[in-house]
XYZ file of C-alpha atoms in Angstrom:
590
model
C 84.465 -43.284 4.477
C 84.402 -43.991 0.860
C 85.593 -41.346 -1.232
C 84.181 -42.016 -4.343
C 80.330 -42.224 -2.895
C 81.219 -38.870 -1.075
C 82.556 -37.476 -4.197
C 79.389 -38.847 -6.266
C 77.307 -37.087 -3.302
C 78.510 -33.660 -3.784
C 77.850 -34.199 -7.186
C 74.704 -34.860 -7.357
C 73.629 -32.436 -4.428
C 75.575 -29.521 -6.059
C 77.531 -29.029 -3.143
C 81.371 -28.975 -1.819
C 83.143 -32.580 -1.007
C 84.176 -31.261 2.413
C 80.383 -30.193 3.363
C 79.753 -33.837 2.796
C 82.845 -35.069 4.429
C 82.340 -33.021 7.882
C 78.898 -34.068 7.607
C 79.473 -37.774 7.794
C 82.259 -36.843 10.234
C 79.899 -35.508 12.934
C 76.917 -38.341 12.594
C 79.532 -40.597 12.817
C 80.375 -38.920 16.374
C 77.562 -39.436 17.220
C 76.060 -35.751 15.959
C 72.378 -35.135 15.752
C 71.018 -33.871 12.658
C 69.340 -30.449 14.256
C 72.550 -30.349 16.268
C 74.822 -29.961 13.069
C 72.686 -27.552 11.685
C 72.018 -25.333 14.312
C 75.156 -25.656 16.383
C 77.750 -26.882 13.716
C 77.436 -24.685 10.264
C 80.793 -23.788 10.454
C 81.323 -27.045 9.426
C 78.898 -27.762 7.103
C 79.071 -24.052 5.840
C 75.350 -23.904 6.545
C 73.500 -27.041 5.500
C 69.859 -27.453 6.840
C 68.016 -30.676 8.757
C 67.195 -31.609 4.979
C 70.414 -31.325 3.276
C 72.416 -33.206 6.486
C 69.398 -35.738 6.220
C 69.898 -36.695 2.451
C 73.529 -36.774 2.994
C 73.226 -39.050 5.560
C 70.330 -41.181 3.540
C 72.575 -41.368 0.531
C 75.149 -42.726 1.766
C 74.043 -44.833 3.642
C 72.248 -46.871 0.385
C 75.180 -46.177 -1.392
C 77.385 -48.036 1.187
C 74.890 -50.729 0.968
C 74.989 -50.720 -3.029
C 78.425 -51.120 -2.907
C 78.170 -53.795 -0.370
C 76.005 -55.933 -2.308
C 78.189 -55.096 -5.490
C 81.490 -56.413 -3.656
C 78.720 -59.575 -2.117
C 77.723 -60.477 -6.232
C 81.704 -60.097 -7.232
C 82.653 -62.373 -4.405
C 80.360 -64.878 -5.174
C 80.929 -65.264 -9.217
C 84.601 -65.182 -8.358
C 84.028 -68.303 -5.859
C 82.797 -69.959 -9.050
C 85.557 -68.719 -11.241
C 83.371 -67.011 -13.121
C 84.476 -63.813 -13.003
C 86.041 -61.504 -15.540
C 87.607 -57.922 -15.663
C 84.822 -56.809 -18.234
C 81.734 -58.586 -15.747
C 83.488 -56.732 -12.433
C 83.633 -53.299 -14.395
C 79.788 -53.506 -15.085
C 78.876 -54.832 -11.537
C 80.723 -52.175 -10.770
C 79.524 -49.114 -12.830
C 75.754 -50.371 -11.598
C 73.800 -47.156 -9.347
C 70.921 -49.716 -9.117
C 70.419 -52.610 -7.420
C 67.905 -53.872 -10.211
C 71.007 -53.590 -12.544
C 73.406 -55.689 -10.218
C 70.810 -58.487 -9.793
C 70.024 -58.355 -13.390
C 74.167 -58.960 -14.031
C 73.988 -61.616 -11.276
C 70.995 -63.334 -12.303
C 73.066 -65.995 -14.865
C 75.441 -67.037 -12.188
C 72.932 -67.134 -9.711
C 72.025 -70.404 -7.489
C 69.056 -71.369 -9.418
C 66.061 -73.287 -7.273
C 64.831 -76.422 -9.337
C 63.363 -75.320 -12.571
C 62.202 -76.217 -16.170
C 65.491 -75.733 -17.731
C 67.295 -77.045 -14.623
C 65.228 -80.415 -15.279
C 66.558 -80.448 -18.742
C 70.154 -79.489 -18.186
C 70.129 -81.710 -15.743
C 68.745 -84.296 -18.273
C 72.033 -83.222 -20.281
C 70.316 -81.004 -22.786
C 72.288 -78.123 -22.440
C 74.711 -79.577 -25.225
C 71.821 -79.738 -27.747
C 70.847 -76.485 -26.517
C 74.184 -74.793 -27.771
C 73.678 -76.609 -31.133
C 70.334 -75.427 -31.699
C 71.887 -71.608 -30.929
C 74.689 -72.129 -33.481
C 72.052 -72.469 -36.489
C 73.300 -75.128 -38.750
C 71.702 -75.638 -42.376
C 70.246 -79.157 -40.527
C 67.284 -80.629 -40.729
C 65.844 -79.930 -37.077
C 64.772 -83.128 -36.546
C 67.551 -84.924 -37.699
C 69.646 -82.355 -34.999
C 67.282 -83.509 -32.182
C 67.138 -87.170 -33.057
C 70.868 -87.637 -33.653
C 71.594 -85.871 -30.251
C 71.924 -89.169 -27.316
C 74.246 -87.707 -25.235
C 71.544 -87.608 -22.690
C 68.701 -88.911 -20.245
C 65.711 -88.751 -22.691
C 64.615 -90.357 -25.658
C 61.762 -88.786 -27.524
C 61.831 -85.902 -30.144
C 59.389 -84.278 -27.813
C 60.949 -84.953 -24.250
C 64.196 -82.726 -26.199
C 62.150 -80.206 -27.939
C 60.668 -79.090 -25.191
C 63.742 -79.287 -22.767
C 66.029 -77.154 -24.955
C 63.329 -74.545 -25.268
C 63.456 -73.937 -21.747
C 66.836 -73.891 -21.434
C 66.731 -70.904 -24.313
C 64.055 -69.514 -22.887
C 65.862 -69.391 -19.216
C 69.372 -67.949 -21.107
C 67.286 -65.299 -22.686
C 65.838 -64.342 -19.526
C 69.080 -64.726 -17.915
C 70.776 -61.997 -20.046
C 71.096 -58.155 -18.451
C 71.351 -56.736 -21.221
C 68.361 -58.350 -22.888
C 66.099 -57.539 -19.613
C 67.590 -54.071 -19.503
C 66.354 -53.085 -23.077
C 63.037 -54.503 -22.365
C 62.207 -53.034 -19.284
C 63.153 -49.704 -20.511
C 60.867 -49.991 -23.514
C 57.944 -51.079 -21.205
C 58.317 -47.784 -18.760
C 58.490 -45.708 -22.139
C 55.935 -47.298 -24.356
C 53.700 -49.111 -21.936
C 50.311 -47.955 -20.601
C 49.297 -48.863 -17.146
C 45.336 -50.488 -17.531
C 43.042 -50.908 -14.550
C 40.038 -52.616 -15.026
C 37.070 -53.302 -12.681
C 37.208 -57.014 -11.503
C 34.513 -59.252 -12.300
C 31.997 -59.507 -9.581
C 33.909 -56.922 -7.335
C 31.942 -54.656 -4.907
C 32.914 -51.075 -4.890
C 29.628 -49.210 -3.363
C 30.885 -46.145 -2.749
C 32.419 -46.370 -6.218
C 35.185 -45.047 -4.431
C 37.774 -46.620 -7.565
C 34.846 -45.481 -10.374
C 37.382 -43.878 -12.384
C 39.372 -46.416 -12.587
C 36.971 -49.338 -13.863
C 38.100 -48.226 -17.226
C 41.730 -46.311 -17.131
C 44.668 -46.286 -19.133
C 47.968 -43.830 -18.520
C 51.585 -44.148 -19.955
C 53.652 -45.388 -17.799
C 56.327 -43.180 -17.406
C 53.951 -39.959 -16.975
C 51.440 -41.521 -14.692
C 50.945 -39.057 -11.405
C 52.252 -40.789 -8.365
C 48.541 -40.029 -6.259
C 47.097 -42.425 -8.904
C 49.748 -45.469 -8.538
C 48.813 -45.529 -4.918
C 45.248 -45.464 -5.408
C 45.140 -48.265 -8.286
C 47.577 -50.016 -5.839
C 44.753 -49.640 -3.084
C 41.869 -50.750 -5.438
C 44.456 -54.074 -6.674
C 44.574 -54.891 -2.921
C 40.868 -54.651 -2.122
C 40.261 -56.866 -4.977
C 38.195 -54.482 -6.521
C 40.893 -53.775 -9.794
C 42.507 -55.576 -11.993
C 45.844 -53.918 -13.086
C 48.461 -54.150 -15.287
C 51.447 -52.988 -17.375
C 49.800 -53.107 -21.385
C 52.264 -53.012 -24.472
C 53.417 -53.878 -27.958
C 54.740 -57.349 -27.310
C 55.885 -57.380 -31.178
C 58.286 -54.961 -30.572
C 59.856 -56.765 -27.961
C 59.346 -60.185 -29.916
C 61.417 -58.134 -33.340
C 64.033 -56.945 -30.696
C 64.670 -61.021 -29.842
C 64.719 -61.923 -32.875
C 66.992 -59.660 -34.101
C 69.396 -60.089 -31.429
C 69.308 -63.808 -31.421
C 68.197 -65.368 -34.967
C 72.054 -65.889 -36.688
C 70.611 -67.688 -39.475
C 67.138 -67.481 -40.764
C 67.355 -70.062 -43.040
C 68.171 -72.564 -40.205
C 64.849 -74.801 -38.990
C 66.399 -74.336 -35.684
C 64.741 -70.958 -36.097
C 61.341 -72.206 -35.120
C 62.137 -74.010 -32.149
C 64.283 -70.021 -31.124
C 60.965 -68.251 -31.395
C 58.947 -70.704 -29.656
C 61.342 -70.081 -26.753
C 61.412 -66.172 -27.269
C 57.668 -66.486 -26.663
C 58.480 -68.751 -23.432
C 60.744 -66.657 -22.084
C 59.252 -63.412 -22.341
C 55.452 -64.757 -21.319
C 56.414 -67.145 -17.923
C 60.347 -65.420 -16.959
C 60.623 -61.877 -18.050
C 57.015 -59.856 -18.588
C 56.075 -61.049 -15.307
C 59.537 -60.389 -13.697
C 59.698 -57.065 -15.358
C 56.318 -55.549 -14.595
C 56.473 -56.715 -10.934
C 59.608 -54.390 -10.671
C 58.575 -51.502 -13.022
C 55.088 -51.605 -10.788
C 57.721 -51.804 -7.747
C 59.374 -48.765 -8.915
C 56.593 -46.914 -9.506
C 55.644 -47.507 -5.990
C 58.762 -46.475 -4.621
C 58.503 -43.178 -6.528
C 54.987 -42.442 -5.683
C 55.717 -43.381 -2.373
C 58.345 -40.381 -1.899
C 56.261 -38.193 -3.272
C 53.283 -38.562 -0.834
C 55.778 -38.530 2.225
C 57.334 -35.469 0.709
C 53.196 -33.823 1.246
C 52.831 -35.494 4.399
C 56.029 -33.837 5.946
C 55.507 -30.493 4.240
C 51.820 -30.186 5.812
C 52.919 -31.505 8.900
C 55.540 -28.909 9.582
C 53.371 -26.201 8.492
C 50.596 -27.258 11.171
C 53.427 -27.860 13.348
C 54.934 -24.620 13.390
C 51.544 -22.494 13.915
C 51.995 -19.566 16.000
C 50.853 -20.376 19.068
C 47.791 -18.271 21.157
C 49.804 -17.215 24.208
C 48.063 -15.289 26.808
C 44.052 -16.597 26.401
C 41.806 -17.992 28.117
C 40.235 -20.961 25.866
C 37.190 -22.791 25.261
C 37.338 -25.463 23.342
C 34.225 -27.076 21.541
C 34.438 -30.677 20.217
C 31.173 -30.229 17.252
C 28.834 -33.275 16.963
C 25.186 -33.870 16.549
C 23.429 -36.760 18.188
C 26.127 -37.058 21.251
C 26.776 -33.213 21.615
C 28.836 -30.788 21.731
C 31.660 -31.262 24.433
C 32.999 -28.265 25.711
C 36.291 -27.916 27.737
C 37.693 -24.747 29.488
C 41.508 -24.426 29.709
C 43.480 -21.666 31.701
C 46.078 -19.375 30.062
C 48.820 -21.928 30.932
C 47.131 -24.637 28.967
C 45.493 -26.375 32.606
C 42.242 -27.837 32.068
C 39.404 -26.045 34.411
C 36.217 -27.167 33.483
C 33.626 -28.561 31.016
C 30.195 -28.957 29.766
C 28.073 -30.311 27.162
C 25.372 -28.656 24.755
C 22.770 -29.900 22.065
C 22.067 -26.967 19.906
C 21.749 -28.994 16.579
C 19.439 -32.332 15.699
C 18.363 -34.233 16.928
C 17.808 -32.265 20.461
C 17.512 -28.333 19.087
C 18.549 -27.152 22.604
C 19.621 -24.055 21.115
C 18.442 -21.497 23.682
C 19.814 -23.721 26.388
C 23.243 -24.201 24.960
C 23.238 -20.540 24.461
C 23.265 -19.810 28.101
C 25.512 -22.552 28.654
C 28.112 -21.059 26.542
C 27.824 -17.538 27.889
C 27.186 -18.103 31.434
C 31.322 -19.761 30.481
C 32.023 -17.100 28.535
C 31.536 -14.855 31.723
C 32.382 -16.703 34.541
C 35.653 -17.466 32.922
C 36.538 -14.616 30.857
C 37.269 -16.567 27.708
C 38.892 -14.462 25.309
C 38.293 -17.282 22.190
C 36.715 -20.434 21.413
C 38.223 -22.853 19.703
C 35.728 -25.158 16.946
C 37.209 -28.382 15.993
C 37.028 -28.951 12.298
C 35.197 -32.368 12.366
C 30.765 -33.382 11.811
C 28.735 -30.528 12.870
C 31.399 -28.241 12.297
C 29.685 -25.410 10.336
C 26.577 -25.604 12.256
C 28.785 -25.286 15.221
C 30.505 -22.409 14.044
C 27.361 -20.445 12.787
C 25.983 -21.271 17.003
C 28.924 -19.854 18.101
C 28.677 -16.777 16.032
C 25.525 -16.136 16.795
C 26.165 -16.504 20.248
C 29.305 -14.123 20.829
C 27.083 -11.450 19.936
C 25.234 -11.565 23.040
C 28.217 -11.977 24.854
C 29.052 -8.311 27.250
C 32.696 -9.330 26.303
C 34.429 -9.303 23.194
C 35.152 -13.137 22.240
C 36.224 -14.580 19.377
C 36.205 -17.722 17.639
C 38.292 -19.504 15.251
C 38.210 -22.927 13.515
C 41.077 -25.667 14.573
C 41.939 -28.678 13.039
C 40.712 -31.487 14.922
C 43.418 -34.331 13.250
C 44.240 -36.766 15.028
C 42.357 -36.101 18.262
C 40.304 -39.090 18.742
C 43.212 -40.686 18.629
C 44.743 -38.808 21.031
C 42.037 -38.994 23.312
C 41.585 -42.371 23.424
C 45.259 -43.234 23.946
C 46.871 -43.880 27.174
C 48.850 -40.947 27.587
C 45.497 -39.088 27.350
C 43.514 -41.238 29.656
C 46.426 -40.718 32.151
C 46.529 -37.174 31.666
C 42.879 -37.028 32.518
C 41.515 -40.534 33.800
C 38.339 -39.361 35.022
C 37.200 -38.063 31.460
C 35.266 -39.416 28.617
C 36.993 -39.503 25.362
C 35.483 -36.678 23.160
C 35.883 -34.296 26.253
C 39.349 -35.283 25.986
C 38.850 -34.187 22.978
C 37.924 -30.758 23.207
C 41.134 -30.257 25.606
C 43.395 -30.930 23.225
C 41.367 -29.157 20.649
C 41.621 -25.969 23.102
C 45.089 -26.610 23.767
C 45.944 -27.206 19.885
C 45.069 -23.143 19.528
C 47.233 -21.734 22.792
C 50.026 -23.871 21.806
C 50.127 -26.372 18.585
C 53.523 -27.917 18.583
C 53.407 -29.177 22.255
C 49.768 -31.210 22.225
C 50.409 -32.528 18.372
C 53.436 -34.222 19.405
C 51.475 -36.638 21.863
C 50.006 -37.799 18.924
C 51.241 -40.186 16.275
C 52.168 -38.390 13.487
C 50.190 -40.745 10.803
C 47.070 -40.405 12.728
C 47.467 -36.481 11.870
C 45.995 -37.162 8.937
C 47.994 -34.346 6.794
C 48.307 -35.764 3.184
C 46.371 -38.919 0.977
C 47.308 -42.628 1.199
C 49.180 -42.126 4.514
C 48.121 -46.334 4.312
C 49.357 -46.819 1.431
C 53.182 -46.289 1.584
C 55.463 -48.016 3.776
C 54.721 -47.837 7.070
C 58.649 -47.637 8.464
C 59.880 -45.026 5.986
C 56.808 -42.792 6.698
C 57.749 -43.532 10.155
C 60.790 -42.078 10.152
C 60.056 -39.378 7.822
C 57.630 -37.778 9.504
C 59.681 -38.406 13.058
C 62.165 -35.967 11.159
C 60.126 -33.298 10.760
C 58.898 -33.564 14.389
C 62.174 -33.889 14.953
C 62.952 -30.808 13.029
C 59.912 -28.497 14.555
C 60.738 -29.148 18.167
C 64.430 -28.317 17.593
C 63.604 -25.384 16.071
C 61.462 -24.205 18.715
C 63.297 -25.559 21.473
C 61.221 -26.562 24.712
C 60.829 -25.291 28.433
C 62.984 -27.826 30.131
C 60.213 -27.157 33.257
C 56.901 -27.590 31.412
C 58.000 -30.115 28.328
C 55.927 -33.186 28.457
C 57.717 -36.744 28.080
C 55.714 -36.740 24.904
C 57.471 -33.228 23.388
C 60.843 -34.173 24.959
C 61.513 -37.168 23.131
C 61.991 -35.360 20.163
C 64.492 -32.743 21.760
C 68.127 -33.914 20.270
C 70.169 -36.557 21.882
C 67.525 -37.487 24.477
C 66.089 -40.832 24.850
C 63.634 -42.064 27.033
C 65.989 -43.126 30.282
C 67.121 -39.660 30.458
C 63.972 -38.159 30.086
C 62.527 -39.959 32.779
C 65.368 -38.656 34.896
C 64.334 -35.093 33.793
C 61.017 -35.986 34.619
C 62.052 -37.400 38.155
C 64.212 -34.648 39.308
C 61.539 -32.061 38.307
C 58.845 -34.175 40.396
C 61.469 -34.418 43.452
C 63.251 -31.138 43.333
C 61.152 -28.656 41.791
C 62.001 -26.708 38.398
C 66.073 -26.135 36.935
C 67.099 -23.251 37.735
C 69.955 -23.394 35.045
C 70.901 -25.408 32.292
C 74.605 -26.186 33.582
C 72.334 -27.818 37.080
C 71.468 -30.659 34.322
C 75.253 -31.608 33.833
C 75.738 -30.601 37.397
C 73.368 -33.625 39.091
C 74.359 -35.386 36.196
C 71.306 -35.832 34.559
C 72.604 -35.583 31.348
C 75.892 -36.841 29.945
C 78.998 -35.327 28.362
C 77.936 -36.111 24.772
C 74.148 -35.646 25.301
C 74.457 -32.286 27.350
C 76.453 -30.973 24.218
C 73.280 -32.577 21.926
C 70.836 -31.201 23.708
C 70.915 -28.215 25.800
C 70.799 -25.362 23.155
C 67.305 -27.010 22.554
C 65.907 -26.928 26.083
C 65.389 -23.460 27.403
C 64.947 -22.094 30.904
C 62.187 -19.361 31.479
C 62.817 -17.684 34.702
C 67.163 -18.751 35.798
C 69.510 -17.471 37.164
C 71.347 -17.213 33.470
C 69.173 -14.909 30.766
C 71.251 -16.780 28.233
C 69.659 -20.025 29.592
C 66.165 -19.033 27.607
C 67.700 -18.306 24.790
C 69.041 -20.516 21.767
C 72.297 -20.059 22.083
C 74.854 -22.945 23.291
C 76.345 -23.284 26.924
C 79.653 -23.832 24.782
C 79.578 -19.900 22.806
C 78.776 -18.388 26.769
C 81.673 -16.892 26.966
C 82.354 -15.398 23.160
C 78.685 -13.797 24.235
C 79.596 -12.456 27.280
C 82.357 -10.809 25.308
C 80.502 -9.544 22.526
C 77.815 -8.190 24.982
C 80.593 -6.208 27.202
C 81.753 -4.631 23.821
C 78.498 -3.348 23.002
C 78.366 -1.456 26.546
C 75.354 -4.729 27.268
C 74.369 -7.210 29.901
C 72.840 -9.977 30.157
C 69.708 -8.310 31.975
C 69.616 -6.325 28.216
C 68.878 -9.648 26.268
C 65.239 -9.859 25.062
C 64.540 -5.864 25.640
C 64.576 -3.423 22.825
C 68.232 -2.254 24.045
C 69.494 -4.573 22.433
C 68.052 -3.709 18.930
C 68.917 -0.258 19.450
C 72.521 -0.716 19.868
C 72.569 -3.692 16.889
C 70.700 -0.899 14.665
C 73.178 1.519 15.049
């Protein structure tokens, strides 16, 4: 591990260099992130899934920033190119924009205007031209043979693009100006000529300008959107004077020199076909990159908030999948979550069955004793909910009725985990399953879904796919750890995200359960060797065990602290049959 990075880490995260030390310690043993902070904050001294998971992040870009830093030094040392002051700044860089930018001169170049021309053998007259002698110009140019063309105009134009390609070649020069473009520059959008846009979905940005560098990240995304549909025209606006006097002054040695003119002309060059173009691309890049973060940052925060709803326990469910032409689809499912019947109504247009669907509904109501109905939040949602309410009324038992968030469903139900779930099912009676199901227990039947399809935040298609990917796996991740799972009931779908487990193993889980019936205890899963060593220590404080032959199997604590709570509990005049009853707050109260 590299001590400086880890050092730079604590730094920057405001916490201790050994927090970040045993942290890298444990992934690299192959330590899950919700298994280090729930089973390992002695070590840590209490970091959460978010802290261990930037730790982790950061170092693992800055171990590839230094690799690429070590890569560039390598290869301008192969050249002999290399000096003590160059290596320092390569290696001072804490962006990779800077390193490339220091690279850039020493670079393999592909075949290009000022390649031609040095390759011509104007790079001599190029140097002569930068010097500024009190020459005529022309007599500079036309005295200058040492090379492959002949005409005043064949040189002119080659030594400007060699100047124009050193100019663009120099950090320090592209440093300055992309700086003064983020600060000073205005981002433009314009509405393409003969675009479509009939919706007008991009209307307020037919006509938009926004500094740069206070520009909200939800509006790079969507200008990026309306740039890809061909429906804007965007682009980084600024003073291109300033940047012209900051040339000028940097490079111009000797105004009185005629060589001036031809020094400008390549100024102009180089900033117009190498550097604007360059620079924008990566300021716009940048941009990106922040705005990015900041939409996964919503996405995970509403997804672990919908994750983590209380779940219904206990209640008998109806779930109703609104809609208006097709129908309402209406699904019954059991206190344990087990699908029981189902049904389908027209109480809104085009039909106006309302009396019918009436009946329907409470002739359910009654012969199943639903306790609460469960609306998805989708079309005909309101009109469903006002049926409903009317409807409950009328009912001899008390029922109740709340609205559930329907994200993601039709996805679900049209995916092949639901269709073999339910095979014999149409897909928006799927549909009202999982919306039932979503109420009695949320965490559990959002999992089978794919997190982006959730729908929880805006332009969930406009960042990159991978990194929201794994993001959002995190906090999934994160949620199912947190509530642990019944090893007997878990789903393939929720037990993929239980720590340390991967798909072989879970179908052995899966297997045994089907073969042998339900685990009695969690040491039976190290027992038949079902789980490893290493993944039995991952895992099994996250998968719990309702009705053992161990109380402590149900709980969260580890197999490994058994013993220190046996101990504890014997001290305290407890046994295990006390854990989970209010004994056990009355003695910890005093």
């Amino acid at each position: 591990m590299n001590e400086q990075i880890i050092k730079d880490i604590a730094n920057n995260l405001n916490i201790k260099v050994f927090q970040v030390e045993n942290t890298l310690k444990l992934l690299e043993e192959g330590s899950t992130i919700p298994f280090i902070a729930r089973y390992r904050k002695e070590a840590t001294s209490g970091l959460d899934e978010k802290k261990i998971k930037e730790i982790s992040d950061v170092y693992k870009y800055q171990v590839n920033l230094l690799k690429r830093k070590e890569d560039v030094i390598r290869l301008i040392d192969e050249k002999n190119l290399l000096t003590e002051e160059l290596k320092s700044k390569i290696l001072s860089c804490t962006k990779l924009v800077d390193i490339e930018d220091l690279y850039r001169p020493y670079k393999e170049k592909k075949k290009t205007k000022a390649t031609d021309a040095i390759n011509n053998g104007l790079e001599g007259l190029a140097k002569i031209i930068m010097s500024f002698p009190n020459k005529s110009l022309e007599e500079i140019i036309n005295n200058y043979t040492s090379c492959k063309v002949t005409t005043y105009n064949e040189k002119y134009e080659g030594v400007m693009y060699i100047i124009a390609e050193w100019i663009s070649d120099n950090a320090f020069y592209r440093k300055w100006i992309r700086n003064y473009m983020y600060n000073n520059g205005n981002i433009v959008s314009k509405l393409k000529k003969n675009a479509t846009d009939e919706a007008k979905v991009y209307e307020m940005y037919y006509e938009y300008n926004e500094s740069v560098k206070t520009i909200k990240p939800h509006r790079i995304l969507a200008l990026n959107r309306g740039e890809k549909e061909n429906i804007l025209n965007v682009k980084i606006d600024f003073d291109k004077n300033k940047i012209i006097e900051y040339l000028n002054s940097k490079l111009i040695k000797n105004e009185s020199s005629e060589c001036v003119t031809l020094v400008k002309e390549a100024i102009i060059d180089s900033l117009d076909r190498l550097i604007i173009p360059s620079v924008e691309r990566e300021i716009r890049s940048e941009l990106t990159d922040i705005a990015s973060e900041k939409s996964i940052e919503v996405f995970m925060d509403n997804l672990e908030h919908l994750l983590l709803t209380p779940p219904m326990k206990d209640k008998m469910v109806l779930g109703l999948d609104p809609a208006f032409r097709t129908g309402c689809k209406l699904a019954v499912v059991d206190y344990t979550g087990k699908f029981i019947d189902k049904s389908v109504i027209y109480p809104h247009e085009p039909k106006n069955e309302y009396e019918k669907s009436k009946k329907i509904v409470l002739d359910l109501i009654k012969k199943y004793n639903i306790d609460i109905i469960a609306i998805g939040n989708g079309t005909a949602s309101r009109e469903s909910e006002k049926f409903i309410s009317d409807v409950i009324k009328e009912s001899d038992k008390k029922v109740e009725y709340i609205i559930v968030s329907e994200a993601g469903a039709s996805v679900y139900s049209a995916s092949k985990l639901a269709i073999s779930e339910f095979p014999n099912l149409h897909v928006e009676e799927r549909s009202a399953i999982s919306i039932a199901r979503r109420l009695q227990d949320p965490l559990s039947e959002l999992v089978k879904v794919d997190s982006k399809s959730i729908g929880v935040g805006l332009y969930q298609h406009d960042v990159v796919e991978k990194r929201l990917d794994e993001s959002l796996d995190f906090v999934v991740t994160k949620a199912v750890n947190q509530v642990g799972v019944n090893i007997n009931t878990a789903s393939p779908s929720l037990l993929k995200y239980v720590s340390g487990l991967n798909k072989k193993v879970i179908d052995k889980i899966i297997g045994y359960r089907d073969e042998k019936g339900k685990f009695i205890s969690r040491e039976e899963l190290k027992k038949k060797k079902i789980l490893s060593e290493k993944v039995y220590e991952q895992a099994i404080g996250f998968m719990r065990i309702v009705d053992g032959v161990n109380p402590l199997d149900k709980t969260s604590i580890h197999t490994e602290s058994y013993d220190i709570t046996n101990k504890l509990l014997q001290e305290l005049s407890l046994d295990l049959n006390d854990i989970g009853t209010p004994k056990i707050k009355e003695v910890l109260n005093g």
